Amino acid sequence: MIDPWSSESLNHKIIEKFGVRPFKEVIGEIKDPHWLMRRGVIFGQRDYNKILKAMKNKEDFAIVTGMMPSGKMHIGHKMIIDQLIWYEKKGAEIFIPIADMEAYSTRNKSFEESKKIAIEEYLANYLALGLDITKDSINVYLQSENLVVEDLAYILSKKVNFSELRAIYGFDESTSIAQTYIPIIQAADILHPQLDEFGGPKPVLVPVGPDQDPHIRLSRDLASRFKKEYSFILPSSTYHKFMSGITGGKMSSSKPNDAIFLTDPPKVVENKIMQAKTGGRETLEDQRKYGGSPKDCVVYEILIYHVEDDKKVKDIYEKCKNGEIICGECKKIVAEHMKKLIIDIGKKREKMVEKAARVLEESNGT
Ligand code: SF4
């Protein structure tokens, strides 16, 4: 079983053991790669050539990326929306399943609660971040209300048995039937854009963290097992590094002091950044003399993920390495940038809740 972003070694593990290829092998084929691609945040891929070909030839392709409505949205989640905006401009049809069935079976969230969180905490933020989910090319749905996905999951489940799920996910006798069904629902989320009612077989990309790779492998296996019935094309995937939390572990909604939430007041954002782990030297003198280590610095990582302008990022990198900037100054610059971003998102989000609710009402039961 894969433990997410515990270290670089996890990223190497999926590359070495599970047939994921380095993203740098394909980046040269992309005219204007996303900054997360350029900076190595997106580090791996499987079958990305199918997506490259579709983008190049302006053929149909789709992106599927689910959302678990169980906590607050933090800045680490934002990178998925940034990617979706980029792919939408490249002509992708986008599918956003809201995993309320998973939240029910694994996190004890009621369906009503999940829906409310999805609208207020996630979809309103997606809109505020610039992803126009009202477009026809973007399909947002609750798993529990999407009969096409549920029917497909039932059909797919015919060719999966418990031993296989146990081997992949570590399920045992105490695992509920509802929980064992979740990977099949997710496979249906990933494969359903290729059904006739959605235009038939096409390349589908799923951007994930390395911990999600078991779902990708199962979906690809199922696509093969049902090739005769549906002519499925095996889904492609990309792998991104998870953003670190303030103290250096993986950023997670379950560690509120360690995560920067999109709903945090600006002062809280500033305080969190001022407390962040850095790659600075022990003394000011050493910092000036030897420079800092941006690659070990959470503050620098925030720039990598959230500042689009390469020049600004490079400037901090050089100044840090050369000892021309100290961590206190640097944190202030990054805190100012993030405060502006959070204030802007907050202003927009207020107006978006109603719109988000409407999108969900109109798009379900597809
Ligand atoms: Fe990090 Fe900035 Fe300090 Fe360098 S100067 S270690 S980038 S906080």
mmCIF file of C-alpha atoms and ligand atoms in Angstrom:
data_model
loop_
_atom_site.group_PDB
_atom_site.id
_atom_site.type_symbol
_atom_site.label_atom_id
_atom_site.label_comp_id
_atom_site.label_asym_id
_atom_site.label_seq_id
_atom_site.Cartn_x
_atom_site.Cartn_y
_atom_site.Cartn_z
ATOM 1 C CA MET A 1 0.000 0.000 0.000
ATOM 2 C CA ILE A 2 1.238 3.487 -0.821
ATOM 3 C CA ASP A 3 1.622 6.097 1.890
ATOM 4 C CA PRO A 4 1.144 9.541 0.350
ATOM 5 C CA TRP A 5 4.041 11.991 0.120
ATOM 6 C CA SER A 6 5.939 10.585 3.019
ATOM 7 C CA SER A 7 9.097 11.302 1.073
ATOM 8 C CA GLU A 8 10.576 11.645 -2.352
ATOM 9 C CA SER A 9 11.010 7.873 -2.286
ATOM 10 C CA LEU A 10 7.261 7.411 -2.733
ATOM 11 C CA ASN A 11 7.442 9.284 -6.017
ATOM 12 C CA HIS A 12 10.373 7.158 -7.090
ATOM 13 C CA LYS A 13 8.529 4.035 -5.983
ATOM 14 C CA ILE A 14 5.588 4.541 -8.300
ATOM 15 C CA ILE A 15 7.979 5.370 -11.116
ATOM 16 C CA GLU A 16 10.112 2.303 -10.527
ATOM 17 C CA LYS A 17 7.525 -0.265 -9.447
ATOM 18 C CA PHE A 18 4.276 0.652 -11.120
ATOM 19 C CA GLY A 19 5.229 1.726 -14.609
ATOM 20 C CA VAL A 20 4.681 5.452 -14.112
ATOM 21 C CA ARG A 21 7.037 7.444 -16.364
ATOM 22 C CA PRO A 22 8.729 10.744 -15.475
ATOM 23 C CA PHE A 23 6.736 13.742 -16.692
ATOM 24 C CA LYS A 24 9.923 15.295 -18.072
ATOM 25 C CA GLU A 25 9.836 12.670 -20.838
ATOM 26 C CA VAL A 26 6.773 14.370 -22.364
ATOM 27 C CA ILE A 27 7.047 17.997 -21.290
ATOM 28 C CA GLY A 28 9.049 18.917 -24.417
ATOM 29 C CA GLU A 29 5.986 18.079 -26.519
ATOM 30 C CA ILE A 30 3.842 20.700 -24.755
ATOM 31 C CA LYS A 31 4.007 24.174 -26.258
ATOM 32 C CA ASP A 32 3.176 26.111 -23.107
ATOM 33 C CA PRO A 33 3.443 23.753 -20.140
ATOM 34 C CA HIS A 34 1.634 24.701 -16.947
ATOM 35 C CA TRP A 35 3.901 26.150 -14.250
ATOM 36 C CA LEU A 36 3.276 23.059 -12.105
ATOM 37 C CA MET A 37 4.659 20.994 -14.979
ATOM 38 C CA ARG A 38 7.629 23.297 -15.580
ATOM 39 C CA ARG A 39 8.595 23.225 -11.911
ATOM 40 C CA GLY A 40 8.394 19.468 -11.438
ATOM 41 C CA VAL A 41 5.347 19.517 -9.126
ATOM 42 C CA ILE A 42 3.733 17.275 -11.732
ATOM 43 C CA PHE A 43 6.464 14.661 -11.833
ATOM 44 C CA GLY A 44 4.968 11.503 -13.324
ATOM 45 C CA GLN A 45 2.591 10.293 -16.005
ATOM 46 C CA ARG A 46 1.114 7.198 -17.480
ATOM 47 C CA ASP A 47 0.020 7.183 -21.123
ATOM 48 C CA TYR A 48 0.171 10.982 -21.404
ATOM 49 C CA ASN A 49 0.916 10.640 -25.116
ATOM 50 C CA LYS A 50 -2.776 10.002 -25.740
ATOM 51 C CA ILE A 51 -3.599 13.360 -24.150
ATOM 52 C CA LEU A 52 -0.809 15.111 -26.050
ATOM 53 C CA LYS A 53 -2.145 13.740 -29.309
ATOM 54 C CA ALA A 54 -5.705 14.792 -28.514
ATOM 55 C CA MET A 55 -4.604 18.317 -27.570
ATOM 56 C CA LYS A 56 -2.423 18.614 -30.660
ATOM 57 C CA ASN A 57 -5.089 17.359 -33.083
ATOM 58 C CA LYS A 58 -7.944 19.128 -31.276
ATOM 59 C CA GLU A 59 -9.688 15.807 -30.692
ATOM 60 C CA ASP A 60 -12.081 15.061 -27.831
ATOM 61 C CA PHE A 61 -10.534 14.258 -24.489
ATOM 62 C CA ALA A 62 -11.679 14.471 -20.898
ATOM 63 C CA ILE A 63 -10.300 15.128 -17.439
ATOM 64 C CA VAL A 64 -11.784 13.466 -14.374
ATOM 65 C CA THR A 65 -10.931 14.703 -10.916
ATOM 66 C CA GLY A 66 -13.011 13.865 -7.891
ATOM 67 C CA MET A 67 -13.493 15.836 -4.724
ATOM 68 C CA MET A 68 -14.097 14.478 -1.242
ATOM 69 C CA PRO A 69 -16.491 16.833 0.556
ATOM 70 C CA SER A 70 -15.280 16.145 4.045
ATOM 71 C CA GLY A 71 -13.255 19.137 5.201
ATOM 72 C CA LYS A 72 -12.165 22.636 4.340
ATOM 73 C CA MET A 73 -10.401 23.502 1.112
ATOM 74 C CA HIS A 74 -6.757 24.489 1.583
ATOM 75 C CA ILE A 75 -4.173 25.967 -0.767
ATOM 76 C CA GLY A 76 -2.809 22.500 -1.587
ATOM 77 C CA HIS A 77 -6.173 21.660 -3.202
ATOM 78 C CA LYS A 78 -5.916 24.744 -5.379
ATOM 79 C CA MET A 79 -3.338 23.116 -7.668
ATOM 80 C CA ILE A 80 -5.989 20.801 -9.103
ATOM 81 C CA ILE A 81 -8.184 23.752 -10.052
ATOM 82 C CA ASP A 82 -5.185 25.499 -11.618
ATOM 83 C CA GLN A 83 -4.633 22.416 -13.779
ATOM 84 C CA LEU A 84 -8.321 22.155 -14.710
ATOM 85 C CA ILE A 85 -8.365 25.770 -15.891
ATOM 86 C CA TRP A 86 -5.339 25.026 -18.086
ATOM 87 C CA TYR A 87 -6.847 21.853 -19.558
ATOM 88 C CA GLU A 88 -10.201 23.502 -20.125
ATOM 89 C CA LYS A 89 -8.459 26.081 -22.303
ATOM 90 C CA LYS A 90 -6.896 23.177 -24.237
ATOM 91 C CA GLY A 91 -10.361 21.872 -25.089
ATOM 92 C CA ALA A 92 -10.904 19.220 -22.409
ATOM 93 C CA GLU A 93 -14.324 18.200 -21.214
ATOM 94 C CA ILE A 94 -14.145 18.144 -17.428
ATOM 95 C CA PHE A 95 -15.870 15.774 -15.022
ATOM 96 C CA ILE A 96 -15.921 16.566 -11.306
ATOM 97 C CA PRO A 97 -17.496 13.795 -9.252
ATOM 98 C CA ILE A 98 -18.314 14.763 -5.681
ATOM 99 C CA ALA A 99 -17.496 11.691 -3.638
ATOM 100 C CA ASP A 100 -20.452 11.828 -1.262
ATOM 101 C CA MET A 101 -20.790 8.016 -1.318
ATOM 102 C CA GLU A 102 -17.201 7.698 -0.173
ATOM 103 C CA ALA A 103 -17.703 10.406 2.489
ATOM 104 C CA TYR A 104 -20.744 8.468 3.721
ATOM 105 C CA SER A 105 -19.057 5.068 3.855
ATOM 106 C CA THR A 106 -15.604 6.071 5.092
ATOM 107 C CA ARG A 107 -16.030 9.396 6.935
ATOM 108 C CA ASN A 108 -19.548 9.053 8.376
ATOM 109 C CA LYS A 109 -20.807 12.150 6.580
ATOM 110 C CA SER A 110 -24.500 12.272 5.757
ATOM 111 C CA PHE A 111 -25.399 12.967 2.121
ATOM 112 C CA GLU A 112 -26.954 16.315 3.097
ATOM 113 C CA GLU A 113 -23.816 17.355 4.935
ATOM 114 C CA SER A 114 -21.595 16.373 1.985
ATOM 115 C CA LYS A 115 -23.740 18.344 -0.424
ATOM 116 C CA LYS A 116 -23.573 21.463 1.752
ATOM 117 C CA ILE A 117 -19.772 21.198 2.123
ATOM 118 C CA ALA A 118 -19.370 20.557 -1.612
ATOM 119 C CA ILE A 119 -21.314 23.707 -2.485
ATOM 120 C CA GLU A 120 -20.086 26.135 0.141
ATOM 121 C CA GLU A 121 -16.541 24.961 0.669
ATOM 122 C CA TYR A 122 -15.492 23.564 -2.701
ATOM 123 C CA LEU A 123 -17.628 24.589 -5.690
ATOM 124 C CA ALA A 124 -17.929 28.210 -4.554
ATOM 125 C CA ASN A 125 -14.135 28.273 -4.243
ATOM 126 C CA TYR A 126 -13.702 26.629 -7.663
ATOM 127 C CA LEU A 127 -15.764 29.449 -9.167
ATOM 128 C CA ALA A 128 -13.835 32.062 -7.181
ATOM 129 C CA LEU A 129 -10.558 30.597 -8.427
ATOM 130 C CA GLY A 130 -11.720 31.050 -12.012
ATOM 131 C CA LEU A 131 -13.027 27.627 -13.007
ATOM 132 C CA ASP A 132 -16.352 28.358 -14.665
ATOM 133 C CA ILE A 133 -18.327 25.271 -13.678
ATOM 134 C CA THR A 134 -21.433 26.708 -15.342
ATOM 135 C CA LYS A 135 -19.967 25.873 -18.770
ATOM 136 C CA ASP A 136 -21.435 22.966 -20.737
ATOM 137 C CA SER A 137 -17.964 21.437 -20.972
ATOM 138 C CA ILE A 138 -17.776 21.016 -17.188
ATOM 139 C CA ASN A 139 -19.851 18.300 -15.522
ATOM 140 C CA VAL A 140 -20.183 18.412 -11.750
ATOM 141 C CA TYR A 141 -22.229 15.719 -10.048
ATOM 142 C CA LEU A 142 -22.874 13.969 -6.755
ATOM 143 C CA GLN A 143 -21.967 10.281 -7.026
ATOM 144 C CA SER A 144 -25.110 9.355 -5.102
ATOM 145 C CA GLU A 145 -27.333 11.037 -7.683
ATOM 146 C CA ASN A 146 -25.590 10.018 -10.889
ATOM 147 C CA LEU A 147 -27.449 6.965 -12.150
ATOM 148 C CA VAL A 148 -25.169 6.503 -15.171
ATOM 149 C CA VAL A 149 -22.148 6.148 -12.883
ATOM 150 C CA GLU A 150 -23.998 3.886 -10.450
ATOM 151 C CA ASP A 151 -25.221 1.591 -13.233
ATOM 152 C CA LEU A 152 -21.746 1.398 -14.746
ATOM 153 C CA ALA A 153 -20.235 0.642 -11.327
ATOM 154 C CA TYR A 154 -22.635 -2.279 -10.934
ATOM 155 C CA ILE A 155 -21.654 -3.654 -14.330
ATOM 156 C CA LEU A 156 -17.919 -3.207 -13.613
ATOM 157 C CA SER A 157 -18.258 -4.935 -10.226
ATOM 158 C CA LYS A 158 -19.073 -8.199 -12.035
ATOM 159 C CA LYS A 159 -15.396 -8.533 -12.951
ATOM 160 C CA VAL A 160 -13.830 -7.623 -9.589
ATOM 161 C CA ASN A 161 -13.685 -9.929 -6.620
ATOM 162 C CA PHE A 162 -12.985 -9.404 -2.937
ATOM 163 C CA SER A 163 -9.515 -10.993 -3.034
ATOM 164 C CA GLU A 164 -8.422 -8.465 -5.621
ATOM 165 C CA LEU A 165 -9.713 -5.523 -3.578
ATOM 166 C CA ARG A 166 -8.096 -6.928 -0.455
ATOM 167 C CA ALA A 167 -4.759 -7.164 -2.241
ATOM 168 C CA ILE A 168 -4.988 -3.612 -3.558
ATOM 169 C CA TYR A 169 -6.561 -1.771 -0.621
ATOM 170 C CA GLY A 170 -5.882 -3.995 2.376
ATOM 171 C CA PHE A 171 -9.596 -4.632 3.037
ATOM 172 C CA ASP A 172 -10.391 -7.345 5.581
ATOM 173 C CA GLU A 173 -13.386 -9.063 7.234
ATOM 174 C CA SER A 174 -14.278 -5.884 9.125
ATOM 175 C CA THR A 175 -14.515 -3.750 5.949
ATOM 176 C CA SER A 176 -18.109 -2.773 5.194
ATOM 177 C CA ILE A 177 -19.643 -3.714 1.863
ATOM 178 C CA ALA A 178 -20.241 0.008 1.230
ATOM 179 C CA GLN A 179 -16.528 0.666 1.543
ATOM 180 C CA THR A 180 -15.556 -2.187 -0.756
ATOM 181 C CA TYR A 181 -17.850 -0.681 -3.377
ATOM 182 C CA ILE A 182 -16.099 2.721 -3.370
ATOM 183 C CA PRO A 183 -13.177 1.758 -5.655
ATOM 184 C CA ILE A 184 -15.695 0.478 -8.208
ATOM 185 C CA ILE A 185 -17.658 3.718 -8.066
ATOM 186 C CA GLN A 186 -14.405 5.600 -8.610
ATOM 187 C CA ALA A 187 -13.548 3.417 -11.595
ATOM 188 C CA ALA A 188 -16.995 4.215 -12.993
ATOM 189 C CA ASP A 189 -16.350 7.942 -12.410
ATOM 190 C CA ILE A 190 -13.177 7.581 -14.468
ATOM 191 C CA LEU A 191 -14.601 5.441 -17.275
ATOM 192 C CA HIS A 192 -18.101 6.858 -17.749
ATOM 193 C CA PRO A 193 -16.996 9.815 -19.963
ATOM 194 C CA GLN A 194 -16.300 7.151 -22.616
ATOM 195 C CA LEU A 195 -19.876 5.848 -22.689
ATOM 196 C CA ASP A 196 -21.940 6.530 -25.811
ATOM 197 C CA GLU A 197 -24.091 9.142 -24.045
ATOM 198 C CA PHE A 198 -20.922 11.195 -23.473
ATOM 199 C CA GLY A 199 -19.592 10.878 -27.006
ATOM 200 C CA GLY A 200 -18.016 7.405 -26.826
ATOM 201 C CA PRO A 201 -14.419 6.248 -26.303
ATOM 202 C CA LYS A 202 -11.862 9.011 -25.873
ATOM 203 C CA PRO A 203 -8.613 9.658 -23.991
ATOM 204 C CA VAL A 204 -9.292 10.495 -20.345
ATOM 205 C CA LEU A 205 -6.751 11.993 -17.976
ATOM 206 C CA VAL A 206 -6.887 11.709 -14.197
ATOM 207 C CA PRO A 207 -4.509 14.054 -12.323
ATOM 208 C CA VAL A 208 -3.744 12.515 -8.922
ATOM 209 C CA GLY A 209 -1.329 12.331 -6.028
ATOM 210 C CA PRO A 210 0.768 9.150 -5.895
ATOM 211 C CA ASP A 211 -1.456 7.695 -3.138
ATOM 212 C CA GLN A 212 -4.311 7.483 -5.641
ATOM 213 C CA ASP A 213 -2.451 5.267 -8.075
ATOM 214 C CA PRO A 214 -4.202 2.050 -6.940
ATOM 215 C CA HIS A 215 -7.491 3.561 -8.223
ATOM 216 C CA ILE A 216 -5.860 4.337 -11.552
ATOM 217 C CA ARG A 217 -4.478 0.816 -11.917
ATOM 218 C CA LEU A 218 -7.837 -0.744 -11.080
ATOM 219 C CA SER A 219 -9.629 1.567 -13.539
ATOM 220 C CA ARG A 220 -7.168 0.651 -16.281
ATOM 221 C CA ASP A 221 -7.573 -3.054 -15.539
ATOM 222 C CA LEU A 222 -11.345 -2.688 -15.697
ATOM 223 C CA ALA A 223 -11.101 -0.720 -18.936
ATOM 224 C CA SER A 224 -9.223 -3.733 -20.387
ATOM 225 C CA ARG A 225 -11.653 -6.279 -18.971
ATOM 226 C CA PHE A 226 -14.611 -4.411 -20.530
ATOM 227 C CA LYS A 227 -12.891 -3.451 -23.762
ATOM 228 C CA LYS A 228 -15.045 -5.800 -25.810
ATOM 229 C CA GLU A 229 -18.321 -4.379 -24.461
ATOM 230 C CA TYR A 230 -17.412 -0.652 -24.412
ATOM 231 C CA SER A 231 -14.193 -0.199 -26.476
ATOM 232 C CA PHE A 232 -12.734 1.728 -23.544
ATOM 233 C CA ILE A 233 -9.389 3.474 -24.036
ATOM 234 C CA LEU A 234 -7.174 2.907 -20.981
ATOM 235 C CA PRO A 235 -7.248 6.098 -18.907
ATOM 236 C CA SER A 236 -4.078 8.203 -18.599
ATOM 237 C CA SER A 237 -2.833 9.806 -15.398
ATOM 238 C CA THR A 238 -0.453 12.432 -14.084
ATOM 239 C CA TYR A 239 1.088 12.500 -10.597
ATOM 240 C CA HIS A 240 1.727 15.596 -8.523
ATOM 241 C CA LYS A 241 3.656 16.132 -5.342
ATOM 242 C CA PHE A 242 1.535 17.086 -2.364
ATOM 243 C CA MET A 243 2.128 20.462 -0.876
ATOM 244 C CA SER A 244 3.834 20.553 2.511
ATOM 245 C CA GLY A 245 2.087 21.933 5.560
ATOM 246 C CA ILE A 246 3.506 24.814 7.574
ATOM 247 C CA THR A 247 5.665 22.525 9.723
ATOM 248 C CA GLY A 248 6.836 20.405 6.816
ATOM 249 C CA GLY A 249 4.581 17.281 6.692
ATOM 250 C CA LYS A 250 1.839 16.865 4.107
ATOM 251 C CA MET A 251 -0.692 19.717 4.170
ATOM 252 C CA SER A 252 -3.982 18.305 5.416
ATOM 253 C CA SER A 253 -7.384 19.691 6.424
ATOM 254 C CA SER A 254 -7.216 17.492 9.511
ATOM 255 C CA LYS A 255 -4.261 19.552 10.805
ATOM 256 C CA PRO A 256 -5.777 23.057 10.850
ATOM 257 C CA ASN A 257 -2.724 24.839 12.257
ATOM 258 C CA ASP A 258 -0.561 23.309 9.574
ATOM 259 C CA ALA A 259 -2.743 24.137 6.581
ATOM 260 C CA ILE A 260 -3.600 27.459 4.966
ATOM 261 C CA PHE A 261 -7.306 27.399 4.204
ATOM 262 C CA LEU A 262 -8.935 29.463 1.474
ATOM 263 C CA THR A 263 -11.312 30.727 4.183
ATOM 264 C CA ASP A 264 -8.598 31.735 6.654
ATOM 265 C CA PRO A 265 -8.683 35.449 7.593
ATOM 266 C CA PRO A 266 -5.705 37.311 6.041
ATOM 267 C CA LYS A 267 -4.077 37.857 9.435
ATOM 268 C CA VAL A 268 -4.181 34.101 10.110
ATOM 269 C CA VAL A 269 -2.600 33.440 6.703
ATOM 270 C CA GLU A 270 0.169 35.874 7.557
ATOM 271 C CA ASN A 271 0.780 34.336 10.985
ATOM 272 C CA LYS A 272 0.927 30.830 9.553
ATOM 273 C CA ILE A 273 3.463 31.839 6.910
ATOM 274 C CA MET A 274 5.571 33.696 9.462
ATOM 275 C CA GLN A 275 5.757 30.455 11.469
ATOM 276 C CA ALA A 276 6.558 28.219 8.511
ATOM 277 C CA LYS A 277 9.545 25.887 8.398
ATOM 278 C CA THR A 278 12.301 27.361 6.244
ATOM 279 C CA GLY A 279 15.568 26.247 4.736
ATOM 280 C CA GLY A 280 17.350 29.156 6.392
ATOM 281 C CA ARG A 281 20.613 28.990 8.329
ATOM 282 C CA GLU A 282 20.826 29.086 12.104
ATOM 283 C CA THR A 283 22.283 32.542 12.274
ATOM 284 C CA LEU A 284 21.857 35.664 10.231
ATOM 285 C CA GLU A 285 25.572 35.725 9.642
ATOM 286 C CA ASP A 286 25.585 32.208 8.176
ATOM 287 C CA GLN A 287 22.580 33.028 6.011
ATOM 288 C CA ARG A 288 24.412 36.017 4.558
ATOM 289 C CA LYS A 289 27.591 34.015 4.112
ATOM 290 C CA TYR A 290 26.342 30.659 2.819
ATOM 291 C CA GLY A 291 22.797 31.398 1.628
ATOM 292 C CA GLY A 292 19.658 29.384 2.405
ATOM 293 C CA SER A 293 18.249 26.169 0.993
ATOM 294 C CA PRO A 294 15.032 26.830 -0.959
ATOM 295 C CA LYS A 295 14.510 23.157 -1.699
ATOM 296 C CA ASP A 296 14.017 22.497 2.031
ATOM 297 C CA CYS A 297 11.791 25.509 2.570
ATOM 298 C CA VAL A 298 8.003 25.542 2.941
ATOM 299 C CA VAL A 299 7.893 29.277 2.178
ATOM 300 C CA TYR A 300 9.640 28.735 -1.138
ATOM 301 C CA GLU A 301 7.298 25.838 -1.853
ATOM 302 C CA ILE A 302 4.340 28.216 -1.504
ATOM 303 C CA LEU A 303 5.892 30.318 -4.262
ATOM 304 C CA ILE A 304 6.429 27.276 -6.461
ATOM 305 C CA TYR A 305 2.772 26.276 -6.214
ATOM 306 C CA HIS A 306 1.091 29.663 -6.184
ATOM 307 C CA VAL A 307 3.134 32.237 -8.083
ATOM 308 C CA GLU A 308 2.740 31.890 -11.806
ATOM 309 C CA ASP A 309 5.510 34.335 -12.746
ATOM 310 C CA ASP A 310 8.753 32.369 -13.195
ATOM 311 C CA LYS A 311 10.855 35.526 -12.849
ATOM 312 C CA LYS A 312 9.558 36.267 -9.339
ATOM 313 C CA VAL A 313 10.197 32.704 -8.214
ATOM 314 C CA LYS A 314 13.672 32.655 -9.729
ATOM 315 C CA ASP A 315 14.510 35.993 -8.143
ATOM 316 C CA ILE A 316 13.740 34.694 -4.628
ATOM 317 C CA TYR A 317 15.641 31.494 -5.389
ATOM 318 C CA GLU A 318 18.772 33.373 -6.448
ATOM 319 C CA LYS A 319 18.606 35.845 -3.571
ATOM 320 C CA CYS A 320 18.131 33.024 -1.081
ATOM 321 C CA LYS A 321 21.018 30.974 -2.460
ATOM 322 C CA ASN A 322 23.292 34.014 -2.514
ATOM 323 C CA GLY A 323 22.400 35.142 0.998
ATOM 324 C CA GLU A 324 20.913 38.396 -0.303
ATOM 325 C CA ILE A 325 17.621 37.862 1.500
ATOM 326 C CA ILE A 326 16.893 36.614 5.004
ATOM 327 C CA CYS A 327 13.956 34.436 5.926
ATOM 328 C CA GLY A 328 12.031 37.131 7.805
ATOM 329 C CA GLU A 329 11.965 39.424 4.748
ATOM 330 C CA CYS A 330 11.203 36.564 2.449
ATOM 331 C CA LYS A 331 8.280 35.359 4.569
ATOM 332 C CA LYS A 332 6.808 38.871 4.514
ATOM 333 C CA ILE A 333 6.925 38.977 0.715
ATOM 334 C CA VAL A 334 5.241 35.575 0.427
ATOM 335 C CA ALA A 335 2.699 36.408 3.143
ATOM 336 C CA GLU A 336 1.711 39.605 1.289
ATOM 337 C CA HIS A 337 1.235 37.672 -1.939
ATOM 338 C CA MET A 338 -0.877 34.996 -0.276
ATOM 339 C CA LYS A 339 -2.962 37.509 1.682
ATOM 340 C CA LYS A 340 -3.854 39.305 -1.534
ATOM 341 C CA LEU A 341 -4.787 36.020 -3.145
ATOM 342 C CA ILE A 342 -6.932 34.899 -0.198
ATOM 343 C CA ILE A 343 -8.692 38.291 0.037
ATOM 344 C CA ASP A 344 -9.458 38.190 -3.684
ATOM 345 C CA ILE A 345 -10.802 34.633 -3.503
ATOM 346 C CA GLY A 346 -12.870 35.516 -0.419
ATOM 347 C CA LYS A 347 -14.534 38.497 -2.123
ATOM 348 C CA LYS A 348 -15.433 36.441 -5.159
ATOM 349 C CA ARG A 349 -16.533 33.386 -3.156
ATOM 350 C CA GLU A 350 -19.250 35.303 -1.291
ATOM 351 C CA LYS A 351 -21.112 35.843 -4.550
ATOM 352 C CA MET A 352 -20.609 32.286 -5.772
ATOM 353 C CA VAL A 353 -22.425 30.071 -3.249
ATOM 354 C CA GLU A 354 -25.826 30.466 -4.882
ATOM 355 C CA LYS A 355 -24.374 29.852 -8.320
ATOM 356 C CA ALA A 356 -22.560 26.734 -7.081
ATOM 357 C CA ALA A 357 -25.801 25.353 -5.617
ATOM 358 C CA ARG A 358 -27.597 25.968 -8.909
ATOM 359 C CA VAL A 359 -24.903 24.181 -10.920
ATOM 360 C CA LEU A 360 -25.220 21.115 -8.739
ATOM 361 C CA GLU A 361 -29.032 21.110 -8.867
ATOM 362 C CA GLU A 362 -29.011 21.332 -12.645
ATOM 363 C CA SER A 363 -26.236 18.846 -13.343
ATOM 364 C CA ASN A 364 -27.248 15.897 -11.238
ATOM 365 C CA GLY A 365 -28.978 12.737 -12.267
ATOM 366 C CA THR A 366 -27.255 12.887 -15.646
HETATM 367 FE FE1 SF4 B 1 13.153 29.978 2.425
HETATM 368 FE FE2 SF4 B 1 13.132 32.512 1.771
HETATM 369 FE FE3 SF4 B 1 14.549 31.646 3.896
HETATM 370 FE FE4 SF4 B 1 15.339 31.079 1.438
HETATM 371 S S1 SF4 B 1 15.201 33.114 2.333
HETATM 372 S S2 SF4 B 1 15.230 29.648 3.139
HETATM 373 S S3 SF4 B 1 13.378 30.812 0.355
HETATM 374 S S4 SF4 B 1 12.319 31.638 3.642
#
